[in-house]
Amino acid sequence: IAKEEETKFQRLTNNVPGLIYQFTKKADGTYCVPVASSGIREIFGCSPEDVVDNLTPIARVIHPDDMDKVLADIEYSAKHLTHLFCEFRVRIPGKQIKWIAGGSTPERMTDGSVSWNGYLTDITNRKQAEKVLQANEAFFRTLTSVSPVGIFRTDPSGACTFVNDRWCQIAVIGPQVGAVGIRED
C-alpha cells in the first residue's frame, strides 16, 4: 500500500510547478524532508531521497544572507504553531540565483516533532518585475519632482491622487499655464 500511495503522490505532483513537501523538525531539533515532490530538483538541485533524513543538501544552497531569517521563521512557527510563509534566495552552483516563496501549516506530532505540509515555488520572475517597477516608480518620482510643469492625477471621481511640488506652487499663486493632468479610468 505504501508503494501505491507513493506512486499516486508522484502522479499528482509531477505536473505541479514547484515543490510540494512535508518538512519536519524532529524532537531532537534536527530537520528533514520525509516527503518531497520531484520539484525539489528544480528548487534546490537535489533529489527527494537526499533530504529524507538530512536537510544539509537544502541548507547549503539557501543564500547565506537569508538563512538566519528562514531558520527564525521556522522556529517561530514551530513554537507557536503558526502558518509559515517564507521568501528566500537559492544559490545552486552553476545557476542563477532564484527567489523562492512558499507556505505551510505546522502540526505537532505525538513524538514531539513538528511537521509542516506545504509548497515552494520559484518567484524569480515576479521579483525581477518588482525591481523594474520600483525603478520605474523612482524614475517617475524624480521626473515629476524636478519638472517645471505642474502635474496632477485624479481618480474617476475627480479626486486628486497625486500632485507634484510645482502643481502645489501653481495652486498657491493662482491658475497659470503649465499644468498637466492625468485622469485615471
Tab-separated table of C-alpha atoms in Angstrom, residues 7-172:
chain	number	residue	atom	x	y	z
A	7	THR	CA	3.046	6.352	-6.921
A	8	LYS	CA	-0.226	8.269	-6.507
A	9	PHE	CA	1.639	11.171	-4.883
A	10	GLN	CA	4.150	11.288	-7.738
A	11	ARG	CA	1.377	11.280	-10.343
A	12	LEU	CA	-0.404	14.113	-8.569
A	13	THR	CA	2.673	16.272	-8.093
A	14	ASN	CA	4.732	15.701	-11.247
A	15	ASN	CA	2.788	18.331	-13.184
A	16	VAL	CA	2.578	20.870	-10.379
A	17	PRO	CA	5.129	23.676	-10.665
A	18	GLY	CA	7.390	23.995	-7.674
A	19	LEU	CA	7.696	21.690	-4.692
A	20	ILE	CA	5.081	20.056	-2.502
A	21	TYR	CA	6.580	18.726	0.709
A	22	GLN	CA	6.393	17.656	4.296
A	23	PHE	CA	9.164	19.290	6.326
A	24	THR	CA	9.898	18.048	9.854
A	25	LYS	CA	11.702	19.412	12.867
A	26	LYS	CA	12.460	16.256	14.804
A	27	ALA	CA	12.165	16.115	18.592
A	28	ASP	CA	15.985	16.251	18.774
A	29	GLY	CA	15.963	19.621	16.920
A	30	THR	CA	17.276	18.358	13.573
A	31	TYR	CA	15.419	18.895	10.320
A	32	CYS	CA	14.477	16.654	7.406
A	33	VAL	CA	12.078	16.454	4.476
A	34	PRO	CA	10.460	12.995	4.641
A	35	VAL	CA	8.138	13.720	1.701
A	36	ALA	CA	9.002	15.822	-1.354
A	37	SER	CA	7.719	16.023	-4.893
A	38	SER	CA	10.097	15.840	-7.832
A	39	GLY	CA	10.018	19.671	-7.975
A	40	ILE	CA	12.725	19.613	-5.306
A	41	ARG	CA	15.241	19.079	-8.111
A	42	GLU	CA	14.368	22.416	-9.734
A	43	ILE	CA	14.017	24.346	-6.462
A	44	PHE	CA	17.027	23.010	-4.513
A	45	GLY	CA	19.012	20.939	-7.022
A	46	CYS	CA	18.732	17.695	-5.045
A	47	SER	CA	16.516	14.619	-5.067
A	48	PRO	CA	13.744	13.722	-2.619
A	49	GLU	CA	15.923	10.857	-1.361
A	50	ASP	CA	18.753	13.269	-0.481
A	51	VAL	CA	16.716	15.011	2.231
A	52	VAL	CA	14.611	12.252	3.784
A	53	ASP	CA	16.799	12.240	6.916
A	54	ASN	CA	19.030	15.288	6.482
A	55	LEU	CA	18.421	18.904	5.492
A	56	THR	CA	22.052	19.592	4.512
A	57	PRO	CA	21.509	19.496	0.702
A	58	ILE	CA	18.882	22.219	1.069
A	59	ALA	CA	20.674	24.266	3.729
A	60	ARG	CA	23.833	24.541	1.650
A	61	VAL	CA	22.013	26.229	-1.277
A	62	ILE	CA	19.894	28.720	0.687
A	63	HIS	CA	21.555	32.099	0.250
A	64	PRO	CA	23.718	32.798	3.330
A	65	ASP	CA	22.145	36.247	3.769
A	66	ASP	CA	18.690	34.619	4.055
A	67	MET	CA	19.468	31.570	6.204
A	68	ASP	CA	19.081	33.228	9.634
A	69	LYS	CA	15.663	34.647	8.720
A	70	VAL	CA	14.466	31.318	7.301
A	71	LEU	CA	15.530	29.490	10.467
A	72	ALA	CA	13.994	32.154	12.712
A	73	ASP	CA	10.688	31.905	10.822
A	74	ILE	CA	10.740	28.098	11.119
A	75	GLU	CA	11.492	28.236	14.845
A	76	TYR	CA	8.743	30.801	15.470
A	77	SER	CA	6.247	28.691	13.533
A	78	ALA	CA	7.277	25.558	15.443
A	79	LYS	CA	6.981	27.259	18.822
A	80	HIS	CA	3.627	28.956	18.157
A	81	LEU	CA	2.208	26.528	15.555
A	82	THR	CA	1.539	29.430	13.207
A	83	HIS	CA	1.390	29.339	9.430
A	84	LEU	CA	4.860	29.605	7.927
A	85	PHE	CA	5.423	31.834	4.907
A	86	CYS	CA	8.943	32.473	3.636
A	87	GLU	CA	10.659	34.224	0.757
A	88	PHE	CA	14.334	33.497	0.282
A	89	ARG	CA	17.030	33.072	-2.323
A	90	VAL	CA	18.604	29.830	-3.509
A	91	ARG	CA	22.094	29.711	-4.955
A	92	ILE	CA	22.772	26.437	-6.795
A	93	PRO	CA	26.334	26.273	-8.167
A	94	GLY	CA	26.419	26.996	-11.905
A	95	LYS	CA	22.911	28.513	-11.967
A	96	GLN	CA	21.428	31.961	-11.464
A	97	ILE	CA	20.221	32.906	-8.007
A	98	LYS	CA	16.495	32.159	-7.707
A	99	TRP	CA	13.876	33.634	-5.415
A	100	ILE	CA	11.649	31.046	-3.733
A	101	ALA	CA	8.417	31.561	-1.785
A	102	GLY	CA	6.164	29.156	-0.010
A	103	GLY	CA	3.776	28.494	2.760
A	104	SER	CA	2.985	25.630	5.082
A	105	THR	CA	0.938	24.708	8.083
A	106	PRO	CA	2.592	23.125	11.144
A	107	GLU	CA	1.319	20.253	13.230
A	108	ARG	CA	2.810	18.948	16.483
A	109	MET	CA	3.272	15.190	16.333
A	110	THR	CA	2.919	12.770	19.251
A	111	ASP	CA	6.697	12.189	19.377
A	112	GLY	CA	7.315	15.932	19.981
A	113	SER	CA	8.374	16.716	16.425
A	114	VAL	CA	6.676	19.391	14.303
A	115	SER	CA	5.778	18.738	10.671
A	116	TRP	CA	4.767	21.257	8.048
A	117	ASN	CA	2.825	20.362	4.919
A	118	GLY	CA	3.316	22.954	2.237
A	119	TYR	CA	4.615	24.182	-1.072
A	120	LEU	CA	7.503	26.200	-2.507
A	121	THR	CA	7.548	27.938	-5.861
A	122	ASP	CA	10.038	29.918	-7.915
A	123	ILE	CA	9.138	33.642	-7.815
A	124	THR	CA	12.257	34.922	-9.575
A	125	ASN	CA	10.282	36.455	-12.463
A	126	ARG	CA	7.975	38.244	-10.025
A	127	LYS	CA	10.953	39.624	-8.079
A	128	GLN	CA	12.567	40.844	-11.309
A	129	ALA	CA	9.301	42.543	-12.347
A	130	GLU	CA	9.057	44.191	-8.908
A	131	LYS	CA	12.598	45.523	-9.317
A	132	VAL	CA	11.722	47.026	-12.722
A	133	LEU	CA	8.529	48.509	-11.292
A	134	GLN	CA	10.457	50.071	-8.400
A	135	ALA	CA	12.999	51.566	-10.815
A	136	ASN	CA	10.182	52.972	-12.965
A	137	GLU	CA	8.470	54.392	-9.892
A	138	ALA	CA	11.723	56.058	-8.772
A	139	PHE	CA	12.192	57.488	-12.264
A	140	PHE	CA	8.609	58.827	-12.277
A	141	ARG	CA	9.059	60.404	-8.826
A	142	THR	CA	12.334	62.032	-9.866
A	143	LEU	CA	10.890	63.266	-13.151
A	144	THR	CA	7.814	64.798	-11.531
A	145	SER	CA	9.796	66.336	-8.674
A	146	VAL	CA	12.146	68.261	-10.981
A	147	SER	CA	9.564	69.142	-13.623
A	148	PRO	CA	8.931	72.852	-14.215
A	149	VAL	CA	5.359	71.863	-15.108
A	150	GLY	CA	2.643	71.216	-12.553
A	151	ILE	CA	1.490	67.603	-12.761
A	152	PHE	CA	-1.547	66.038	-11.138
A	153	ARG	CA	-3.584	62.852	-11.381
A	154	THR	CA	-7.210	62.247	-10.447
A	155	ASP	CA	-9.281	59.154	-9.921
A	156	PRO	CA	-12.534	58.598	-11.885
A	157	SER	CA	-14.490	60.681	-9.352
A	158	GLY	CA	-12.174	63.668	-9.892
A	159	ALA	CA	-10.348	63.425	-6.566
A	160	CYS	CA	-6.629	64.166	-6.770
A	161	THR	CA	-4.458	61.111	-6.186
A	162	PHE	CA	-1.127	62.765	-6.982
A	163	VAL	CA	0.301	66.269	-7.330
A	164	ASN	CA	3.907	67.326	-7.737
A	165	ASP	CA	5.551	70.259	-5.947
A	166	ARG	CA	5.171	72.549	-8.977
A	167	TRP	CA	1.416	71.908	-9.005
A	168	CYS	CA	1.265	72.942	-5.347
A	169	GLN	CA	3.123	76.158	-6.169
A	170	ILE	CA	0.701	76.870	-9.003
A	171	ALA	CA	-2.288	76.210	-6.763
A	172	VAL	CA	-0.971	78.663	-4.168
